[in-house]
CSV table of C-alpha atoms and ligand atoms in Angstrom, one decimal:
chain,number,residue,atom,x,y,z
A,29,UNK,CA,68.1,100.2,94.4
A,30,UNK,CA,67.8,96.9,92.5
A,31,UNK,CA,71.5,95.7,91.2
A,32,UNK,CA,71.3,94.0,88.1
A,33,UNK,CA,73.3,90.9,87.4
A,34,UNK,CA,74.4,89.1,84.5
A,35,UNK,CA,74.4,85.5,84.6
A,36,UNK,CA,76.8,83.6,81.6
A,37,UNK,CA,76.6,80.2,82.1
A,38,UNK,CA,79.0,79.4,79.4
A,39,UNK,CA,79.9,75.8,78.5
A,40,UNK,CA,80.5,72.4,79.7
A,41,UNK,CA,79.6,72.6,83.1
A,42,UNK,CA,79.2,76.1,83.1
A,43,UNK,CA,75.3,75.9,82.9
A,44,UNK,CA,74.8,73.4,85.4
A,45,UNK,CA,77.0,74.9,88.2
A,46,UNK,CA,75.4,78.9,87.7
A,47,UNK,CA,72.3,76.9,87.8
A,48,UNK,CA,73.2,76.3,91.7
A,49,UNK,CA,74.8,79.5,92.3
A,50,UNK,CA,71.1,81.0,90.8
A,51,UNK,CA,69.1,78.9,93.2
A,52,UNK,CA,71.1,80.6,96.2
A,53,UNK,CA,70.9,84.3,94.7
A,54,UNK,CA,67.1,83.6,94.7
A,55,UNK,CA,67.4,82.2,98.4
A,56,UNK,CA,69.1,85.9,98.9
A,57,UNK,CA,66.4,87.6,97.8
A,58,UNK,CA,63.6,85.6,98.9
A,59,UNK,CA,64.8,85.3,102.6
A,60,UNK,CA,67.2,88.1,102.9
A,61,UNK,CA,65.8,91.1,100.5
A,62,UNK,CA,68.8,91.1,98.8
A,63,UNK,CA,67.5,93.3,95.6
A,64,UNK,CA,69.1,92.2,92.7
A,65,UNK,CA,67.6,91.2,89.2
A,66,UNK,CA,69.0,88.5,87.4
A,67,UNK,CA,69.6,88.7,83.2
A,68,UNK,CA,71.4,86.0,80.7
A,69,UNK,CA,73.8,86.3,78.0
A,70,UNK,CA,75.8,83.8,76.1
A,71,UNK,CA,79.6,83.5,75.8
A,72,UNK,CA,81.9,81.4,74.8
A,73,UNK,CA,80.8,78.2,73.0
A,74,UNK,CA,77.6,78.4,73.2
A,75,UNK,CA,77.6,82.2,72.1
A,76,UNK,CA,79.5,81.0,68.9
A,77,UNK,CA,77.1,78.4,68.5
A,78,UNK,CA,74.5,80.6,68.5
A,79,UNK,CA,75.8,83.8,66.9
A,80,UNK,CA,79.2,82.7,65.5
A,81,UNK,CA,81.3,84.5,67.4
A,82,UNK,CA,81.9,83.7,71.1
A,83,UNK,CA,81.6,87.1,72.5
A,84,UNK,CA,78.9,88.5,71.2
A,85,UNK,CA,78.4,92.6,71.0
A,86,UNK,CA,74.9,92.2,73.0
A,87,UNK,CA,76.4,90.4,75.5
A,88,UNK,CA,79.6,92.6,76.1
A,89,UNK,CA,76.3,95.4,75.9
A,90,UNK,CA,74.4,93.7,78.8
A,91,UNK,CA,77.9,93.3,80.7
A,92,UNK,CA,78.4,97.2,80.5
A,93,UNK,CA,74.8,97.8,81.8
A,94,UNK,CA,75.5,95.5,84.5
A,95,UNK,CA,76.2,95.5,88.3
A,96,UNK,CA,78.4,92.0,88.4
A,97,UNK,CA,78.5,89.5,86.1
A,98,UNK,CA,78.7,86.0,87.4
A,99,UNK,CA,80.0,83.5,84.5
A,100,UNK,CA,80.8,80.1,85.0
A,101,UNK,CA,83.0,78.4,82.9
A,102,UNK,CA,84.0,78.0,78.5
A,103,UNK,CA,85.4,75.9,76.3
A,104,UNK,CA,85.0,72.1,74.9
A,105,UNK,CA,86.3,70.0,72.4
A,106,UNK,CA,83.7,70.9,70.2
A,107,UNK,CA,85.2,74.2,69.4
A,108,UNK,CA,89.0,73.7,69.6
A,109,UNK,CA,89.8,72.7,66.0
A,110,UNK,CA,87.8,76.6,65.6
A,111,UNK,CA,90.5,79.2,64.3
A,112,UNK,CA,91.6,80.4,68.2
A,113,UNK,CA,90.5,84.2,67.3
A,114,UNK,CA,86.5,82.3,67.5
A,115,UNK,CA,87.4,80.1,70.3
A,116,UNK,CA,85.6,80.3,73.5
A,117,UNK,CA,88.5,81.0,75.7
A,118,UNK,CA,88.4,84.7,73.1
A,119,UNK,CA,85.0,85.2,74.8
A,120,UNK,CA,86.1,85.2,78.4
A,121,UNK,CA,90.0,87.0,77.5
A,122,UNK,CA,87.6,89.5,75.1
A,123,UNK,CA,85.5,90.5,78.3
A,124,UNK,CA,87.6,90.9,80.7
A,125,UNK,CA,89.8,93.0,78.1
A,126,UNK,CA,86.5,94.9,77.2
A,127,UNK,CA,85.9,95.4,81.0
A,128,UNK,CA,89.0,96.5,81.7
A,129,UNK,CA,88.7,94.0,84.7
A,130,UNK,CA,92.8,93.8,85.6
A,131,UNK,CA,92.7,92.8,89.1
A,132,UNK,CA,92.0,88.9,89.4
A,133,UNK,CA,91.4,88.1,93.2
A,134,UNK,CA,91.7,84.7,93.8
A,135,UNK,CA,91.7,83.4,97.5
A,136,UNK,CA,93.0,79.6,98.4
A,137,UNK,CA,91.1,78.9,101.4
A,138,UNK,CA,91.0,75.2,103.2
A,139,UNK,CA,88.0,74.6,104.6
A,140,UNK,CA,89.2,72.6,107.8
A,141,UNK,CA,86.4,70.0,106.7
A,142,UNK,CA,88.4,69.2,103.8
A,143,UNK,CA,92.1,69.0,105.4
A,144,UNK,CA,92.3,65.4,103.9
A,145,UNK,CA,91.0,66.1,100.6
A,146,UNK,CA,94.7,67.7,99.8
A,147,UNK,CA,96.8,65.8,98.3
A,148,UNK,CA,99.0,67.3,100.8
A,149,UNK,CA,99.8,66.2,104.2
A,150,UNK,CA,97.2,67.6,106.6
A,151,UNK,CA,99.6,69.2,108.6
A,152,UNK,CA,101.1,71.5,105.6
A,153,UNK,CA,98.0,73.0,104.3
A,154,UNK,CA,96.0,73.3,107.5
A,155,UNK,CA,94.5,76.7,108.3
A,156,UNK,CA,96.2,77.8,104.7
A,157,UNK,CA,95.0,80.9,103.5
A,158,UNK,CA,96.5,82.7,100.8
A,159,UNK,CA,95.0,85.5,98.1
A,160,UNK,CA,96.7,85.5,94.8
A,161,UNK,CA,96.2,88.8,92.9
A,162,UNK,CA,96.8,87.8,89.5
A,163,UNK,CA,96.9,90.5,86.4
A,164,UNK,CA,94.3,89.8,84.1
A,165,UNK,CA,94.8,92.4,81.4
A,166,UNK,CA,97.9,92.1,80.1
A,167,UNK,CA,101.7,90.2,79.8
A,168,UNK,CA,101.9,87.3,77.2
A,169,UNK,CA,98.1,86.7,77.3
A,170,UNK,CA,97.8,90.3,75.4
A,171,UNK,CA,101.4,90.9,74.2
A,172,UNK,CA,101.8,91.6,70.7
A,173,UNK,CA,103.6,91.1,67.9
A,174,UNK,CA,101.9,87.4,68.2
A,175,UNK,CA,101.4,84.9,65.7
A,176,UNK,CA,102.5,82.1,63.3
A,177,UNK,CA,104.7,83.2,60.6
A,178,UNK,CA,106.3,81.6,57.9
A,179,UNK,CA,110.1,81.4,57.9
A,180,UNK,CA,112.1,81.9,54.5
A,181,UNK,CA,113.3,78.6,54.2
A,182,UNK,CA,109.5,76.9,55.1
A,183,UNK,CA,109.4,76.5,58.7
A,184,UNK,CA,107.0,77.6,60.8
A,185,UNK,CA,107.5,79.6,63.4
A,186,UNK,CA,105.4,81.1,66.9
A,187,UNK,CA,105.6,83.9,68.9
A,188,UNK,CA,103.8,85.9,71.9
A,189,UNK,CA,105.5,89.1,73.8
A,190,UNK,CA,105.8,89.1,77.3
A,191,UNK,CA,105.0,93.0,78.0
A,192,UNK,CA,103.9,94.8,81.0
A,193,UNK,CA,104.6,99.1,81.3
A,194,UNK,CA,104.9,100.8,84.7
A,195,UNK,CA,101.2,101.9,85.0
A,196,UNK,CA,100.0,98.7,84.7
A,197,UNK,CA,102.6,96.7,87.4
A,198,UNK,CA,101.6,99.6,89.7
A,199,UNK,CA,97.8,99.4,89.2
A,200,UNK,CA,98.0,95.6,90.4
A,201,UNK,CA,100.4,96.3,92.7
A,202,UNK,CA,98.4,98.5,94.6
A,203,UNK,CA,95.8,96.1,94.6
A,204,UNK,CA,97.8,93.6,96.2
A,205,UNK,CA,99.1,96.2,99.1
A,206,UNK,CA,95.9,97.1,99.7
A,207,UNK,CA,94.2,94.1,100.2
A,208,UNK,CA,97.5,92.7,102.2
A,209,UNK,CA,96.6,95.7,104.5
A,210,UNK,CA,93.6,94.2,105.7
A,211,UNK,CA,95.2,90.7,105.9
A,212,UNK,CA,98.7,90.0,107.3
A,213,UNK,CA,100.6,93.2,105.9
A,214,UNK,CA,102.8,89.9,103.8
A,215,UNK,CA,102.8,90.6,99.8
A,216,UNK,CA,105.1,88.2,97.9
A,217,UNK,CA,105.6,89.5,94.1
A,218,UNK,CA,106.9,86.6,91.7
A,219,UNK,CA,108.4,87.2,88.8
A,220,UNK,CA,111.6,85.9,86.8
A,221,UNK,CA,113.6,88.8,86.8
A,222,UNK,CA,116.8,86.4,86.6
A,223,UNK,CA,115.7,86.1,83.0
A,224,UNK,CA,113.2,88.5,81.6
A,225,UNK,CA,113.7,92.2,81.3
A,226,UNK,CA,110.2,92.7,81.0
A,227,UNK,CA,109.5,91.3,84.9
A,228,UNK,CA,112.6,93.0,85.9
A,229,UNK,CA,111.0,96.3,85.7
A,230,UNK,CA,108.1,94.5,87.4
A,231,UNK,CA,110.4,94.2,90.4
A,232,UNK,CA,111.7,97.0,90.4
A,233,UNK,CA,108.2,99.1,90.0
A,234,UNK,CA,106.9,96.8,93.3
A,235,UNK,CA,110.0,97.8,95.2
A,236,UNK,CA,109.2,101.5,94.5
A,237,UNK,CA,105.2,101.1,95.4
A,238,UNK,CA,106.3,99.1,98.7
A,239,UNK,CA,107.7,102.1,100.1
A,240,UNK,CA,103.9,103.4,100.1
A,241,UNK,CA,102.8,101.1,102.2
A,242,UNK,CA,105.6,100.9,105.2
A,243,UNK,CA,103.3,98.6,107.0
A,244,UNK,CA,103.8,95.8,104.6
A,245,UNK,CA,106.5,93.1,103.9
A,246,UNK,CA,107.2,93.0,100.5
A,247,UNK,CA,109.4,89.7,99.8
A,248,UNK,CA,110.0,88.9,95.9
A,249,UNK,CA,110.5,85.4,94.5
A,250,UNK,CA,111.2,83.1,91.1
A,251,UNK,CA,107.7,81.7,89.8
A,252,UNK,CA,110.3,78.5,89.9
A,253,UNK,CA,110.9,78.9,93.5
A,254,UNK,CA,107.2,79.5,94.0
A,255,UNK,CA,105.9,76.7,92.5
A,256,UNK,CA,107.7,74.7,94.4
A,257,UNK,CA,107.4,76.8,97.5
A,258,UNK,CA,103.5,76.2,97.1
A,259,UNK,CA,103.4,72.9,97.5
A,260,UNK,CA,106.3,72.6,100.1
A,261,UNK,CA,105.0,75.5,102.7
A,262,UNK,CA,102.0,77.2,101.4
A,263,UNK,CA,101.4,78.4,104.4
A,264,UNK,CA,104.3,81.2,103.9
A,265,UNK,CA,102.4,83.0,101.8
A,266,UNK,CA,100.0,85.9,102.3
A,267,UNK,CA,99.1,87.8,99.3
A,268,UNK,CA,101.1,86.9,96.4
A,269,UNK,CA,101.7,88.9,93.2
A,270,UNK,CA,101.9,88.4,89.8
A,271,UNK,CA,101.8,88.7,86.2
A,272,UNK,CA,98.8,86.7,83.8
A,273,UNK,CA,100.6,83.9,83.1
A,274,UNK,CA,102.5,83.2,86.5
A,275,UNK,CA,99.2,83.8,88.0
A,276,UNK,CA,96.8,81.5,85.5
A,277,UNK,CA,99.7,78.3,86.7
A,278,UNK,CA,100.3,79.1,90.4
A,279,UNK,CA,96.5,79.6,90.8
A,280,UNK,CA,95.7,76.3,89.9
A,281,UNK,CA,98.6,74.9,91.9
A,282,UNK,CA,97.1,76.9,94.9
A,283,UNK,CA,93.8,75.3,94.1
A,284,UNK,CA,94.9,71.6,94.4
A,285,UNK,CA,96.5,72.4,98.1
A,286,UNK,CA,92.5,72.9,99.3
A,287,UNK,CA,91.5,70.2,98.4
A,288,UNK,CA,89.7,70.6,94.9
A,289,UNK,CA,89.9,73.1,91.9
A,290,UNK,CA,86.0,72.1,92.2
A,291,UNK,CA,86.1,75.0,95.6
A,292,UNK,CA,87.9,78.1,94.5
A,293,UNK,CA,86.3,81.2,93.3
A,294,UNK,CA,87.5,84.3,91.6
A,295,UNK,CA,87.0,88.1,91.9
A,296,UNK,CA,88.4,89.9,88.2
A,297,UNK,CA,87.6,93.9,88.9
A,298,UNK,CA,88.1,97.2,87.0
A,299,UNK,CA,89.4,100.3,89.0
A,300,UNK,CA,85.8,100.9,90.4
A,301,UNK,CA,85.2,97.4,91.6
A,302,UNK,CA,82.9,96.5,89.2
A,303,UNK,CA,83.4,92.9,88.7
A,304,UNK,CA,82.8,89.4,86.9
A,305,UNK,CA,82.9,86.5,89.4
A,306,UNK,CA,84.2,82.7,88.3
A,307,UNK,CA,85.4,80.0,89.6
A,308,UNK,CA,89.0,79.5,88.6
A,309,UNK,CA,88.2,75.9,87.4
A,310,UNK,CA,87.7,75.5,83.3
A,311,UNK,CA,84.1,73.6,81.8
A,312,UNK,CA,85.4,70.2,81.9
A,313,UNK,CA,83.7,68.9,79.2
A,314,UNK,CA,84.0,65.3,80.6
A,315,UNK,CA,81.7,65.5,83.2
A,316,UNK,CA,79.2,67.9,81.8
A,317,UNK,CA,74.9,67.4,82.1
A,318,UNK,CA,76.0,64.7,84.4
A,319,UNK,CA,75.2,66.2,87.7
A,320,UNK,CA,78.7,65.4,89.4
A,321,UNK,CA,80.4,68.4,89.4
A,322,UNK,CA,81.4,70.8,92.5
A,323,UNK,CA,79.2,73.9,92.7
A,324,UNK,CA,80.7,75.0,95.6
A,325,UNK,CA,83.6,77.6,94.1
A,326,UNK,CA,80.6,79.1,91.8
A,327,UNK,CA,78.8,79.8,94.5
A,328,UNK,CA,81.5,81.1,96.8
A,329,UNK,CA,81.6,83.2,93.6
A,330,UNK,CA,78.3,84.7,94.5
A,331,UNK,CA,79.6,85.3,97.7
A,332,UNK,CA,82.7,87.5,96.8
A,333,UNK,CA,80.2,89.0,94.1
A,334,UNK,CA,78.3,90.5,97.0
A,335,UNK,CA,81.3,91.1,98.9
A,336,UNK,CA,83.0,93.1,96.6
A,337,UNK,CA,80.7,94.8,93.8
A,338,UNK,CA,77.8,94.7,96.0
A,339,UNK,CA,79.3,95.6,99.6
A,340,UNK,CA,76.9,93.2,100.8
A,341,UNK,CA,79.5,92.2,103.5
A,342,UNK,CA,76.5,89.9,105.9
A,343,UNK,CA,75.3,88.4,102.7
A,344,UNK,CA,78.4,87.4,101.8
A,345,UNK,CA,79.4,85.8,104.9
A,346,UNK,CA,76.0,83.6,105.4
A,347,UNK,CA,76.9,82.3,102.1
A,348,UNK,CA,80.4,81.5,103.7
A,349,UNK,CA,79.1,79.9,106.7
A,350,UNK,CA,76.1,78.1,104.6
A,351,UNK,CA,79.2,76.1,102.7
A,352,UNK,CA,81.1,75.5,105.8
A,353,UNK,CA,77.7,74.0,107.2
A,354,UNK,CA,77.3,71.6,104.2
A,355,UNK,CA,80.8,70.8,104.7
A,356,UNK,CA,80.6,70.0,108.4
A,357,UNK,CA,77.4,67.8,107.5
A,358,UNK,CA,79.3,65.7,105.6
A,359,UNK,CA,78.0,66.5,102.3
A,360,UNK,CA,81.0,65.9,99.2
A,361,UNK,CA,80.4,66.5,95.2
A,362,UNK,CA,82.9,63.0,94.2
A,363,UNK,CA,85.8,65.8,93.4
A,364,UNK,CA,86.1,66.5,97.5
A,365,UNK,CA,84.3,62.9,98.4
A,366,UNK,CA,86.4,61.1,100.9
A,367,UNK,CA,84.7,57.8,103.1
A,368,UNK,CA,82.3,58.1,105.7
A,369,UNK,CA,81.0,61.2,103.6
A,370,UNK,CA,77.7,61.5,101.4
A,371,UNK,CA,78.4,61.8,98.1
A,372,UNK,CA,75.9,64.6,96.5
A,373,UNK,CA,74.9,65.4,92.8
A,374,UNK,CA,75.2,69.2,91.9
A,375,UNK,CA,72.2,70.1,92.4
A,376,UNK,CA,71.9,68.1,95.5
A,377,UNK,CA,74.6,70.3,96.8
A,378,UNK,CA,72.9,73.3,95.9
A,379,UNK,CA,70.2,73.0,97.6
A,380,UNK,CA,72.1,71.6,100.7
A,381,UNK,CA,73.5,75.2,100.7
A,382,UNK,CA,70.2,76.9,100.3
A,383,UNK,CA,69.0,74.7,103.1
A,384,UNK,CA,71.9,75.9,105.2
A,385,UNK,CA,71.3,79.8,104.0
A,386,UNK,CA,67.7,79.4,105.1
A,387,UNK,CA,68.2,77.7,108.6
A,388,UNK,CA,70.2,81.3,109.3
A,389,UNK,CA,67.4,83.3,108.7
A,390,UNK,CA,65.5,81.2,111.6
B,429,IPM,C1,91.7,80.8,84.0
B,429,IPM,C2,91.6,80.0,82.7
B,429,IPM,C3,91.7,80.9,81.5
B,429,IPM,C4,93.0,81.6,81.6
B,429,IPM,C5,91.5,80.2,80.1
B,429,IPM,C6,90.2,79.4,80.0
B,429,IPM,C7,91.6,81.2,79.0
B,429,IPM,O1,92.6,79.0,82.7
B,429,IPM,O2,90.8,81.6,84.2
B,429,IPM,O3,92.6,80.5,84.8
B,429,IPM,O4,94.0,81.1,81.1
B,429,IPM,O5,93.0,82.8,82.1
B,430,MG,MG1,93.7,78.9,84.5
């Protein structure tokens, strides 16, 4: 049966980089038979541009209808003086609260290739493979009360609410056990139950779960410590743990040990899998429409897509081994560029990957 897919290219960069990670879904189909059918929406910027609000109804329609939904990036100075309940970052919190899509999957691979493009010593990040499962749903990002208010005597004041309830720790929890299962059996949960109640019962509601799962190590630690653990010996980790905000700033930590933001992807899933796919990295409005930036984590996006809401495990894996091929060749967007490479546009790289798709059908 043909999957249906919904392609948001967003803003910034957004459009340029799902432009790549469309040329190799069509590859997929074309060489492979992989049936899927490809539709567009707009979100974020461009949705308000277009509609004035940047998650529109028909797009969180076609979203519903859909398979997957593969979205690339929002945002851009030209919205961020808009009131923040019309900004684009609404769009992408908006569907993934309208999708229900909790569980945020997001692996930190190094590519051997790119062992130098760390800022990191070789030797600490090499062969580093971690998944961070990071709740999408809920905490601070969600909390309310939230606001501005006015105090009596003038001043202004802000406020968010950290708040997480059992059934939800659990829920991601589970995710993370289960997916440690199939990797080292390691699941680090970070929190700062030194300080806040709220991640204290987070603890204490992943100490209970570990004792479902008697195969895995369940270690807890101080987003402090794990910050700093992160860049000292990322290699400790497994699958770490943790709430929407610990997750958004240890994820992009995690990011800069491989290499480039420019290479990670994300999985965000519901309770049946169903998915949107992402890179981690934002639109970067600085480099948009001018044909530098790093495809490469939208289209690993395609390939955990087809991995996850698909069970197109083969697929998945040529996609993989197509980016480790373009890699080995030498071929570097200027995010990942180091001498004695090639330095590639984006859609240079994209087609480097097709290429490389294509020679493993021969
Ligand atoms: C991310 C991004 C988003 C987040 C922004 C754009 C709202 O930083 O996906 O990590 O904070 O979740
Ligand atoms: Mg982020």
């Amino acid at each position: 049966m043909t999957k249906k897919l919904l392609v948001l290219p967003g803003d910034g960069i957004g459009p340029e980089i799902v432009a790549e990670a469309v040329k190799v879904l069509d590859a997929l189909r074309q060489a492979f038979g992989l049936a899927v059918e490809l539709e567009r929406g707009l979100i974020g910027g461009a949705a308000y541009d277009a509609t004035g609000h940047p998650l529109p109804e028909a797009t969180l329609d076609l979203a519903r209808a859909a398979d997957a939904v593969l979205l690339g990036a929002v945002g851009g100075p030209k919205w961020e003086s808009l009131d923040i309940s019309v900004r684009p970052e609404k769009g992408l919190l908006g569907i993934r609260a309208a999708l229900e899509l909790f569980a945020n999957l997001r692996p930190a691979v190094l590519y051997p290739q790119l062992a130098s493009a760390s800022t990191l010593k070789a030797e600490v990040v090499s062969g580093l493979d971690i998944m961070i499962v990071r709740e999408l749903t809920g905490g601070i990002y969600f909390g309310k009360p939230r606001g501005v208010r006015t105090l009596a005597g003038g001043e202004r004041q802000g406020y968010n609410t950290l708040i997480y309830s059992e059934s939800e720790i659990r829920r991601i929890g589970k995710v993370a056990f289960e997916i440690a299962m199939q990797r080292d059996r390691r699941v680090t949960s970070v929190d700062k139950a030194n300080v806040l109640e709220c991640t204290e019962l987070w603890r204490e509601v992943m100490q209970t779960l570990a004792a479902d799962y008697p195969q895995v190590d369940l270690s807890h630690m101080y987003v402090d410590n794990a910050a700093m653990q992160l860049v000292r010996a990322p290699k400790q980790f497994d699958v770490v743990v943790t709430g929407n905000m610990f997750g958004d700033i240890l994820s992009d930590a995690a990011a800069m040990l491989t290499g480039s933001i420019g290479m990670l992807p994300s999985a965000s899933l519901d309770e049946q899998n169903k998915g949107m796919y992402e890179p981690i990295h934002g639109s970067a409005p600085d480099i948009a429409g001018q044909q530098v930036a790093n495809p490469l984590a939208t289209i690993l996006s395609v390939a955990m897509l087809l991995r996850y809401s698909l069970g197109e495990q083969m697929l998945a894996q040529r996609i993989e081994n197509a980016v480790q091929r373009v890699l080995e060749l030498g071929l570097r967007t200027a995010d990942i560029y180091s001498e004695g490479c090639q330095r590639v546009s984006t859609g240079q790289m994209g087609d480097a990957v097709v290429a490389a798709l294509l020679e493993q059908s021969r």
